[in-house]
Short mmCIF file of C-alpha atoms in Angstrom, two decimals:
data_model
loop_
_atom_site.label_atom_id
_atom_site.label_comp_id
_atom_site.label_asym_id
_atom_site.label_seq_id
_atom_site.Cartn_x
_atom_site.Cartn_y
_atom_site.Cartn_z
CA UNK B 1 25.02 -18.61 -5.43
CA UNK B 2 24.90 -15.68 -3.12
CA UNK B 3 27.10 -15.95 -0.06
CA UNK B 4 26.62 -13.38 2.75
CA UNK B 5 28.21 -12.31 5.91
CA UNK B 6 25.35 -9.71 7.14
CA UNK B 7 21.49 -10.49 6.88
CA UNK B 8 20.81 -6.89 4.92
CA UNK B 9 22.87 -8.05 2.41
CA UNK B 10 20.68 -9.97 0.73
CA UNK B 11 17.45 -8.75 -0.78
CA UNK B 12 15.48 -11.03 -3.92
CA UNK B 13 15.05 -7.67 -6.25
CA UNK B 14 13.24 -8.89 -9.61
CA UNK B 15 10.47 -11.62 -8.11
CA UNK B 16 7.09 -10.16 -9.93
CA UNK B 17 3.68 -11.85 -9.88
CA UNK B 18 1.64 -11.28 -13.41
CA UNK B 19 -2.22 -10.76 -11.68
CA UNK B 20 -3.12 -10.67 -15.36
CA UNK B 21 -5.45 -13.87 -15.15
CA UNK B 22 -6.97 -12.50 -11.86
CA UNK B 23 -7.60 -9.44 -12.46
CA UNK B 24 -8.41 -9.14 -16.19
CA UNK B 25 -6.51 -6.29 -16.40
CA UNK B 26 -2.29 -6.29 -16.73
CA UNK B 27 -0.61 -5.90 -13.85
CA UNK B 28 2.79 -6.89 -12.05
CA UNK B 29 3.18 -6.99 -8.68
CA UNK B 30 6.83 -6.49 -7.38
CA UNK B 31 7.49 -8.75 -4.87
CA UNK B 32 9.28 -7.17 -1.60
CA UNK B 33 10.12 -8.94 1.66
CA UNK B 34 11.88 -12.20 0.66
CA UNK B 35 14.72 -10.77 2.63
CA UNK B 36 15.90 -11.52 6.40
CA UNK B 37 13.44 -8.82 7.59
CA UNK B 38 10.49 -10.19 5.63
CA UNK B 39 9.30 -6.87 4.14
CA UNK B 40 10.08 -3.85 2.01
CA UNK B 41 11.28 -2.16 4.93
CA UNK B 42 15.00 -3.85 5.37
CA UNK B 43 16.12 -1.40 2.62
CA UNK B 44 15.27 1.91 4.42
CA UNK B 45 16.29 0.44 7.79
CA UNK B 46 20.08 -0.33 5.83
CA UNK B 47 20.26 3.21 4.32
CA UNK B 48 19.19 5.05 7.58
CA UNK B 49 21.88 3.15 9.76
CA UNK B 50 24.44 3.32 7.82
CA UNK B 51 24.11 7.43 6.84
CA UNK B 52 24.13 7.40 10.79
CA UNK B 53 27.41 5.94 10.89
CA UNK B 54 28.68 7.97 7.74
CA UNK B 55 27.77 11.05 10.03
CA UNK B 56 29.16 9.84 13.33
CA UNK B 57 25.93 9.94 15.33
CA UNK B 58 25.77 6.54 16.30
CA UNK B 59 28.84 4.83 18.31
CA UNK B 60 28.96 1.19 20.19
CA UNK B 61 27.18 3.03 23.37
CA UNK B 62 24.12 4.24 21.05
CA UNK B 63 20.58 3.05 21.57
CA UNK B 64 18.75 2.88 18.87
CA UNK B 65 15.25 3.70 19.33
CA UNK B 66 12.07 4.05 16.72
CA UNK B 67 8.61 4.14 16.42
CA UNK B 68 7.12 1.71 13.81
CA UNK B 69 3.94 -0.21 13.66
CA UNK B 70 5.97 -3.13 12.66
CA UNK B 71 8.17 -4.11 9.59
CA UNK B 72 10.34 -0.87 9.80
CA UNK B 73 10.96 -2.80 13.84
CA UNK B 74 11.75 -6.16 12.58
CA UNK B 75 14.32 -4.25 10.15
CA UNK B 76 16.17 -2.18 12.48
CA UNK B 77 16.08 -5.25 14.66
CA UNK B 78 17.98 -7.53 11.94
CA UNK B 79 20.31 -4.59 11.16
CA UNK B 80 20.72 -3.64 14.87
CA UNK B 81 21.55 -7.43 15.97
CA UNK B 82 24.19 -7.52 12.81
CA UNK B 83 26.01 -4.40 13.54
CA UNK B 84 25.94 -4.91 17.81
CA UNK B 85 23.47 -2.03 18.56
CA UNK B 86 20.90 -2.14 21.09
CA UNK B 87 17.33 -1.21 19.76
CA UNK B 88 14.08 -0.26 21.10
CA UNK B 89 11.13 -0.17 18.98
CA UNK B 90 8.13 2.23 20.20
CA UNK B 91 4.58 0.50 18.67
CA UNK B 92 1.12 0.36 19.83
CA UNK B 93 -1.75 -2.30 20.62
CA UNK B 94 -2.53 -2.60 16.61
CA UNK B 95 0.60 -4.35 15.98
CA UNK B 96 1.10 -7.61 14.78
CA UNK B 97 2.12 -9.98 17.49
CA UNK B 98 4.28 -12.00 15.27
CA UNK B 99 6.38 -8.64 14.47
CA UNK B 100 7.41 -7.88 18.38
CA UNK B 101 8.01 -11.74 19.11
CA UNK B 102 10.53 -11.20 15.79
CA UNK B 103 11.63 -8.14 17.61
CA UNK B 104 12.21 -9.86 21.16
CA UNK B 105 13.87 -12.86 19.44
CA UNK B 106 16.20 -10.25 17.94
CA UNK B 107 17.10 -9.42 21.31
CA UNK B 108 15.21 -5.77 20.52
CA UNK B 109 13.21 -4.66 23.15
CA UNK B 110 9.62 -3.39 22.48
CA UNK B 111 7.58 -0.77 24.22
CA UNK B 112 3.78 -1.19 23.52
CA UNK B 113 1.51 2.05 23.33
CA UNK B 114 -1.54 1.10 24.67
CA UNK B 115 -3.86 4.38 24.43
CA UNK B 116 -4.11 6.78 21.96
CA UNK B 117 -3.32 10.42 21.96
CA UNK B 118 -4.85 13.62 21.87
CA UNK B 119 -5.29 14.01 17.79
CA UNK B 120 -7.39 9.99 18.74
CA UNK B 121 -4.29 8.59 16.86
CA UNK B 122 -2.02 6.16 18.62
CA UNK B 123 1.30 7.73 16.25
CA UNK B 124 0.94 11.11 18.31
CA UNK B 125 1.47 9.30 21.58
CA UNK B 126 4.23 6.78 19.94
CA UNK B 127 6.31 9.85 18.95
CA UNK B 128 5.75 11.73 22.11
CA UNK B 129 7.37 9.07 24.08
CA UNK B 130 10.38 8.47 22.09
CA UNK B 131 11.08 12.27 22.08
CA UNK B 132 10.57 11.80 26.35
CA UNK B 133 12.67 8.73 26.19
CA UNK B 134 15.67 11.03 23.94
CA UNK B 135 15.43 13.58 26.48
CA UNK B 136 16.05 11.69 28.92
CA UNK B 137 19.30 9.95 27.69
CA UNK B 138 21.51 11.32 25.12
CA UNK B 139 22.05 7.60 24.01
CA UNK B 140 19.48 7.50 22.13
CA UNK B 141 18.95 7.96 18.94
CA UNK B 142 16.15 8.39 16.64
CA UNK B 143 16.46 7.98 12.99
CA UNK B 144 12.87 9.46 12.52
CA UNK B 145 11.59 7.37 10.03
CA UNK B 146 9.18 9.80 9.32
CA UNK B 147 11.46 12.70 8.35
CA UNK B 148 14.71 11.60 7.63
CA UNK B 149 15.50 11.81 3.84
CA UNK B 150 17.53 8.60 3.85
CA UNK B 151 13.89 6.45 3.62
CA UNK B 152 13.22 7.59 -0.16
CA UNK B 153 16.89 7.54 -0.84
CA UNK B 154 17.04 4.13 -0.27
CA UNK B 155 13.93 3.47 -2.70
CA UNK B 156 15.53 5.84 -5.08
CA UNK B 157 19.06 3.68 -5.14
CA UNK B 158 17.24 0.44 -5.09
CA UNK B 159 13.72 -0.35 -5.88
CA UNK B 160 12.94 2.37 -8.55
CA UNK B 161 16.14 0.93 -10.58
CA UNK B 162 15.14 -2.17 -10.10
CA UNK B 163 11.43 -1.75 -11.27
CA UNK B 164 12.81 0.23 -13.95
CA UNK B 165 15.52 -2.45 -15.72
CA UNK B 166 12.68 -4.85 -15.95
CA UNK B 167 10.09 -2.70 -17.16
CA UNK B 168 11.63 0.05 -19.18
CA UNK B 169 7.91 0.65 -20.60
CA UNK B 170 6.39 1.31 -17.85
CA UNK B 171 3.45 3.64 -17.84
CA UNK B 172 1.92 3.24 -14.44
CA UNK B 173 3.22 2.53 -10.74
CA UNK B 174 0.86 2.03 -8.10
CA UNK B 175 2.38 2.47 -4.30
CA UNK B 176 1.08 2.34 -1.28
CA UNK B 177 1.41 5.69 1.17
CA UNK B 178 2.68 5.29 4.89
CA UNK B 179 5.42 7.01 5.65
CA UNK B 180 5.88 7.56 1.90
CA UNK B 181 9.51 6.29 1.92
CA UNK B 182 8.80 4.07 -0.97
CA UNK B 183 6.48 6.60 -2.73
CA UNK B 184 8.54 9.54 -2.78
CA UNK B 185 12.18 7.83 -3.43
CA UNK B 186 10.02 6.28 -6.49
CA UNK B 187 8.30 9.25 -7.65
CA UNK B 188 11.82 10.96 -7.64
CA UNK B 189 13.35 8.50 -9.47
CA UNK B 190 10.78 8.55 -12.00
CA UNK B 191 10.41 11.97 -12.75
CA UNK B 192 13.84 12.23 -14.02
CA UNK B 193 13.21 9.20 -16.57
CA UNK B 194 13.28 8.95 -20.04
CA UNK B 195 9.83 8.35 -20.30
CA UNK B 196 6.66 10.06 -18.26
CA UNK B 197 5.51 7.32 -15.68
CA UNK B 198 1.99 7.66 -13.77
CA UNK B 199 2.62 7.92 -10.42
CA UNK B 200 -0.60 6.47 -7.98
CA UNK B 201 -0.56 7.14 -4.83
CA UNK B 202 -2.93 4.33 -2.84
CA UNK B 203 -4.21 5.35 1.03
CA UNK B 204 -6.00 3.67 3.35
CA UNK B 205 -9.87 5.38 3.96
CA UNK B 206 -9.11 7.05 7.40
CA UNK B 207 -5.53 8.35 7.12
CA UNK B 208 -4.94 12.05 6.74
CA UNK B 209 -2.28 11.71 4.56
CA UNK B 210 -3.14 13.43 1.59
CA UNK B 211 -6.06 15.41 3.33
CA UNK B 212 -9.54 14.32 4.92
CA UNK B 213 -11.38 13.10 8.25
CA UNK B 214 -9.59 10.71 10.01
CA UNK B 215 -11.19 7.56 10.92
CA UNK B 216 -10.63 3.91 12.28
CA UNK B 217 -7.72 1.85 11.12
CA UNK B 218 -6.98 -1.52 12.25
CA UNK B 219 -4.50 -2.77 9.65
CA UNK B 220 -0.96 -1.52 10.22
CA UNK B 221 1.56 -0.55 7.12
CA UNK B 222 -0.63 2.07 5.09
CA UNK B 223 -1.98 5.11 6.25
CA UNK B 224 -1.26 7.92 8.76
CA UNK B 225 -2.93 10.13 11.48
CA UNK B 226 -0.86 13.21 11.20
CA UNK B 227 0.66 14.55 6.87
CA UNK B 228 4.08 12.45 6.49
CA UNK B 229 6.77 14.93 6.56
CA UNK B 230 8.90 13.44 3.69
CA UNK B 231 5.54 13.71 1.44
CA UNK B 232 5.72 15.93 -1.61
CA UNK B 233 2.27 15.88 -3.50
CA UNK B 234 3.85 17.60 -6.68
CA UNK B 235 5.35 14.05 -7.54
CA UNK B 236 2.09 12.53 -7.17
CA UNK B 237 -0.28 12.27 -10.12
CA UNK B 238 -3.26 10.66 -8.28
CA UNK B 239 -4.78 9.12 -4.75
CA UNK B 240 -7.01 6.72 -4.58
CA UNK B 241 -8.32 5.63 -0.48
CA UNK B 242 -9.59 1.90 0.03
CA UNK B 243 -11.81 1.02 2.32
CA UNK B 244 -9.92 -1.57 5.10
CA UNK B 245 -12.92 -4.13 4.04
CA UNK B 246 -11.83 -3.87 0.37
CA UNK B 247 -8.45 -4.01 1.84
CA UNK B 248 -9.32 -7.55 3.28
CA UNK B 249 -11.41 -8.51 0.27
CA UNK B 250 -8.14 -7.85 -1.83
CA UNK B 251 -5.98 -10.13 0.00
CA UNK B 252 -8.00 -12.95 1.02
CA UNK B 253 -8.79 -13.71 -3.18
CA UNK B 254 -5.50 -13.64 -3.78
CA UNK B 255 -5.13 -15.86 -1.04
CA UNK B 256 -7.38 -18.11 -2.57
CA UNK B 257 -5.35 -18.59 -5.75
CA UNK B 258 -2.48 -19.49 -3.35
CA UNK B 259 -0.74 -15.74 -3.19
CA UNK B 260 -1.00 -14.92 0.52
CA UNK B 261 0.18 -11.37 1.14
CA UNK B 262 0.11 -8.80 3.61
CA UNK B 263 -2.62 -5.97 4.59
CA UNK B 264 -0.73 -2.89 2.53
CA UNK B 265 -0.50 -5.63 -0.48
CA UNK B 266 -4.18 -6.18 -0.32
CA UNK B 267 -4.90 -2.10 0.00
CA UNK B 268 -2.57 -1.33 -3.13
CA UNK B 269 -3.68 -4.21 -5.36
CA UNK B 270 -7.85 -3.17 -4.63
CA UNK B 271 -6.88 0.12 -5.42
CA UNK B 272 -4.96 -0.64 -8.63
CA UNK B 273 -7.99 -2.81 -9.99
CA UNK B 274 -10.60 -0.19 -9.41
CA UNK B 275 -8.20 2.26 -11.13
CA UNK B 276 -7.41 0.25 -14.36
CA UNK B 277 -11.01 -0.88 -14.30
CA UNK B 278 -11.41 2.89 -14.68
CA UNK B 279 -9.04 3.00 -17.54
CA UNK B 280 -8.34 1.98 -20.96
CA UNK B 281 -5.49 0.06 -19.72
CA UNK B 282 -5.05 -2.22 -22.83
CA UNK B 283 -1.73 -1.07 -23.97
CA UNK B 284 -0.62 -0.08 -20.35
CA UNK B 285 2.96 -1.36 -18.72
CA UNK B 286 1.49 -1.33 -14.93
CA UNK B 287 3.55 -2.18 -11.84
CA UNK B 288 2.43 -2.60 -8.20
CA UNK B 289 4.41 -2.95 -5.31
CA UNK B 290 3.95 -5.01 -2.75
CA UNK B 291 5.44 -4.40 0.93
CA UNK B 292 5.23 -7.74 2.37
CA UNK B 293 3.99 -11.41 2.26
CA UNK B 294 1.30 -12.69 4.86
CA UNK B 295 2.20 -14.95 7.42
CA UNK B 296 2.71 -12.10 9.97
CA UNK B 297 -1.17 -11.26 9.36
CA UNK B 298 -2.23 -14.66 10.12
CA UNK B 299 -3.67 -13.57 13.07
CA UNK B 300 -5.73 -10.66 11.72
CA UNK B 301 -6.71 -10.08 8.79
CA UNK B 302 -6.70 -14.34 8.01
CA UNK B 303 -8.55 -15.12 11.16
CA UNK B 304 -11.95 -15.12 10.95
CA UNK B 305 -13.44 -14.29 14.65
CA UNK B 306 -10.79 -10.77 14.10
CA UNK B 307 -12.44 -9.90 10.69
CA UNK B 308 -16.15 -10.48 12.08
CA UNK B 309 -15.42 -8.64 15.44
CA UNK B 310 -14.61 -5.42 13.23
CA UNK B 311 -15.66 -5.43 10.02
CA UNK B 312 -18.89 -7.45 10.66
CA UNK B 313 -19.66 -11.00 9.44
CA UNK B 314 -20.51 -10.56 5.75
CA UNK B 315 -17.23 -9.04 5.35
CA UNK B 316 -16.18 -11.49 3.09
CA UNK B 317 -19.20 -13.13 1.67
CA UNK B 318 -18.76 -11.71 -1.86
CA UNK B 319 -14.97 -12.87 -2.19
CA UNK B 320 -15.79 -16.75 -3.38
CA UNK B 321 -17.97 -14.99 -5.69
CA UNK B 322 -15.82 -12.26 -6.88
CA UNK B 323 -12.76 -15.08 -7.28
CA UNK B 324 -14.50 -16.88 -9.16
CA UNK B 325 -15.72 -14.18 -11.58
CA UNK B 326 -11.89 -12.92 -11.92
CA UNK B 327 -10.92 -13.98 -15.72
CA UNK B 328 -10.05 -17.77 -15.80
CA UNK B 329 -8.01 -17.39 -19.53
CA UNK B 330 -4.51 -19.13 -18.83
CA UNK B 331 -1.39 -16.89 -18.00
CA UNK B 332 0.67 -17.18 -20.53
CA UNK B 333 3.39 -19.47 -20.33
CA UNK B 334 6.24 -17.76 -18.53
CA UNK B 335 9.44 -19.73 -17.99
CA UNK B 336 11.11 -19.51 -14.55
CA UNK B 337 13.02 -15.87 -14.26
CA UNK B 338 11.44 -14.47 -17.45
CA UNK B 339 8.84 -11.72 -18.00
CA UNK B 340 6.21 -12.35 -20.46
CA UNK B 341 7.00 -9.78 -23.57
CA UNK B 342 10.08 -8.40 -21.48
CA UNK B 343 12.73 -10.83 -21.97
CA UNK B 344 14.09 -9.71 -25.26
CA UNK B 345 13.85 -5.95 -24.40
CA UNK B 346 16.70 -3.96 -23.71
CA UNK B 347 16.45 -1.69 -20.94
CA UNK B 348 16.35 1.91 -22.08
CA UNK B 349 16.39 3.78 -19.11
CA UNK B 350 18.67 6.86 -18.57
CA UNK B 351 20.63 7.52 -15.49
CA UNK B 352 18.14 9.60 -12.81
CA UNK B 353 20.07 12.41 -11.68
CA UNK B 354 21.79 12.09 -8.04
CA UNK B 355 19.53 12.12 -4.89
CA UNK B 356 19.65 15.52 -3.19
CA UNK B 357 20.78 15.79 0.38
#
């Protein structure tokens, strides 16, 4: 029985879904965000804080401040409110409001960008006022999500091990791109294995993340309007961009088999289907990740005059039928806590070399 004194303690680590009998293809989605923080997100917000402290930049008169479009904000909130620092999150108008109520009842305050900047990206204008808001006070501080090498550590210490004692034959990882905290610590992780793993890359259609014309997003978690500094393409093997509609599509038929997850969930799982559709993925070990579950996107992307008013009304008039062409065979029976095939297997991984600074 765990038994905790600080909410970032405690993080469920080896909860995977097998979307075998949905998908027709096999494929395990890692479960993040059963946590205090309710995403992914709580482990980058721990690592960053606490290299802060290891480096003496933040004392009891520190202001946090940070620019998120949401989880990373609920994170630094639970952290903040554990440790006794004040935090202000910078977001903008496409933010959940479940995430800032979270925030306020975290006693966080939250600043709310309301028009977009000059590159027609609301991210520009978010970062432009924190670095205003720094200069102005020397309290502040900014752990720059966006550069600071601490957000793939923390998926190098914790969720590439992780994926990696359960699945010690893996072949393919699919992960979504924001800031690419997850992707790179991951990729990093994996390159040093004992074994070559596929590393996928999935985007949102719209973010200029990995190159192209920027465009309309509405769904918060994937996706950028500017390249993410932390992002090194020479660890990724492949991109594929979904379109936010497919996004949608993704999450509202696995909704409908009583798996209710969040937007970046829905973008990474369309993408991995259309890319093992593509493949001969028979004898494939694939792994997905997924950010966060979906009540905080009940008022979005699972409300129905939202989806019409942007994506039109036929938006999701070929999910019933596509859920109910998805292969109806059985799982196979999987007792509580065990992996099909995987139980009996010894990990073999090797220890990854030590993060770089």
């Amino acid at each position: 029985m765990p038994v905790i004194s600080a909410p970032y303690a405690f993080n469920v680590e080896d909860l995977y879904v097998d979307l075998r009998s949905f998908l027709g293809h096999s494929l395990f989605l890692k479960c993040e965000g059963f946590n205090f923080a309710g995403s992914i997100k709580l482990k980058a917000a721990t690592e960053m804080v606490e290299a802060a402290e290891r480096d003496g930049i933040l004392t009891p008169e520190s202001i946090l401040v940070e620019s998120s479009s949401g989880n990373l904000g609920v994170a630094l909130s639970v952290v903040a409110a554990s440790k006794g620092y004040r935090f202000l999150c910078v977001t903008d108008s496409r933010g959940n409001l479940s995430n800032r109520m979270m925030m306020e009842a975290l006693g966080s305050q939250v600043h709310v960008i309301a028009e977009q900047g000059a590159d027609g990206g609301f991210l520009g204008a978010r970062l432009e006022y924190v670095r205003a808001l720094c200069a102005s006070d020397d309290r502040y501080v900014w752990l720059s999500q966006y550069t600071n090498p601490n957000n793939w550590k923390a998926h190098y210490r914790t969720t590439a091990p992780e994926i990696a004692r359960q699945f010690p034959r893996l072949d393919v990882l699919f992960v979504g791109a924001g800031t690419t905290g997850t992707l790179m610590g991951c990729a990093r992780y994996f390159r040093g294995w004992h074994r070559p793993v596929r590393i996928i890359a999935v985007d949102s259609v719209g973010s200029v993340s990995f190159g192209g014309s920027p465009g309309r997003r509405m769904i918060p978690g994937l996706g950028m309007s500017m390249r993410p500094p932390l992002l090194d393409e020479s660890y990724v093997d492949e991109v594929i961009r979904v379109e936010e509609a497919d996004t949608i599509r993704a999450c509202h038929r696995l909704a409908s088999r009583g798996f209710l997850f969040g937007g970046s969930t829905g973008t990474v799982i369309s993408g991995a289907t259309d890319w093992l559709a593509r493949h001969d993925a028979r004898e494939l070990t694939a792994v997905a990740i997924s950010p966060d579950p979906g009540e905080r996107y009940l008022d979005t992307i699972y409300q129905t005059n939202w989806l019409q008013d942007l994506y039109g009304e036929g938006v999701l008039d070929s999910v019933k039928e596509a859920a109910d062409s998805w292969a109806t065979a059985p799982s196979p029976t999987t007792p509580c806590g065990r992996l099909p095939d995987l139980a009996d297997r010894q990990p073999q991984c090797q220890s990854a070399p030590a993060p770089g600074s």
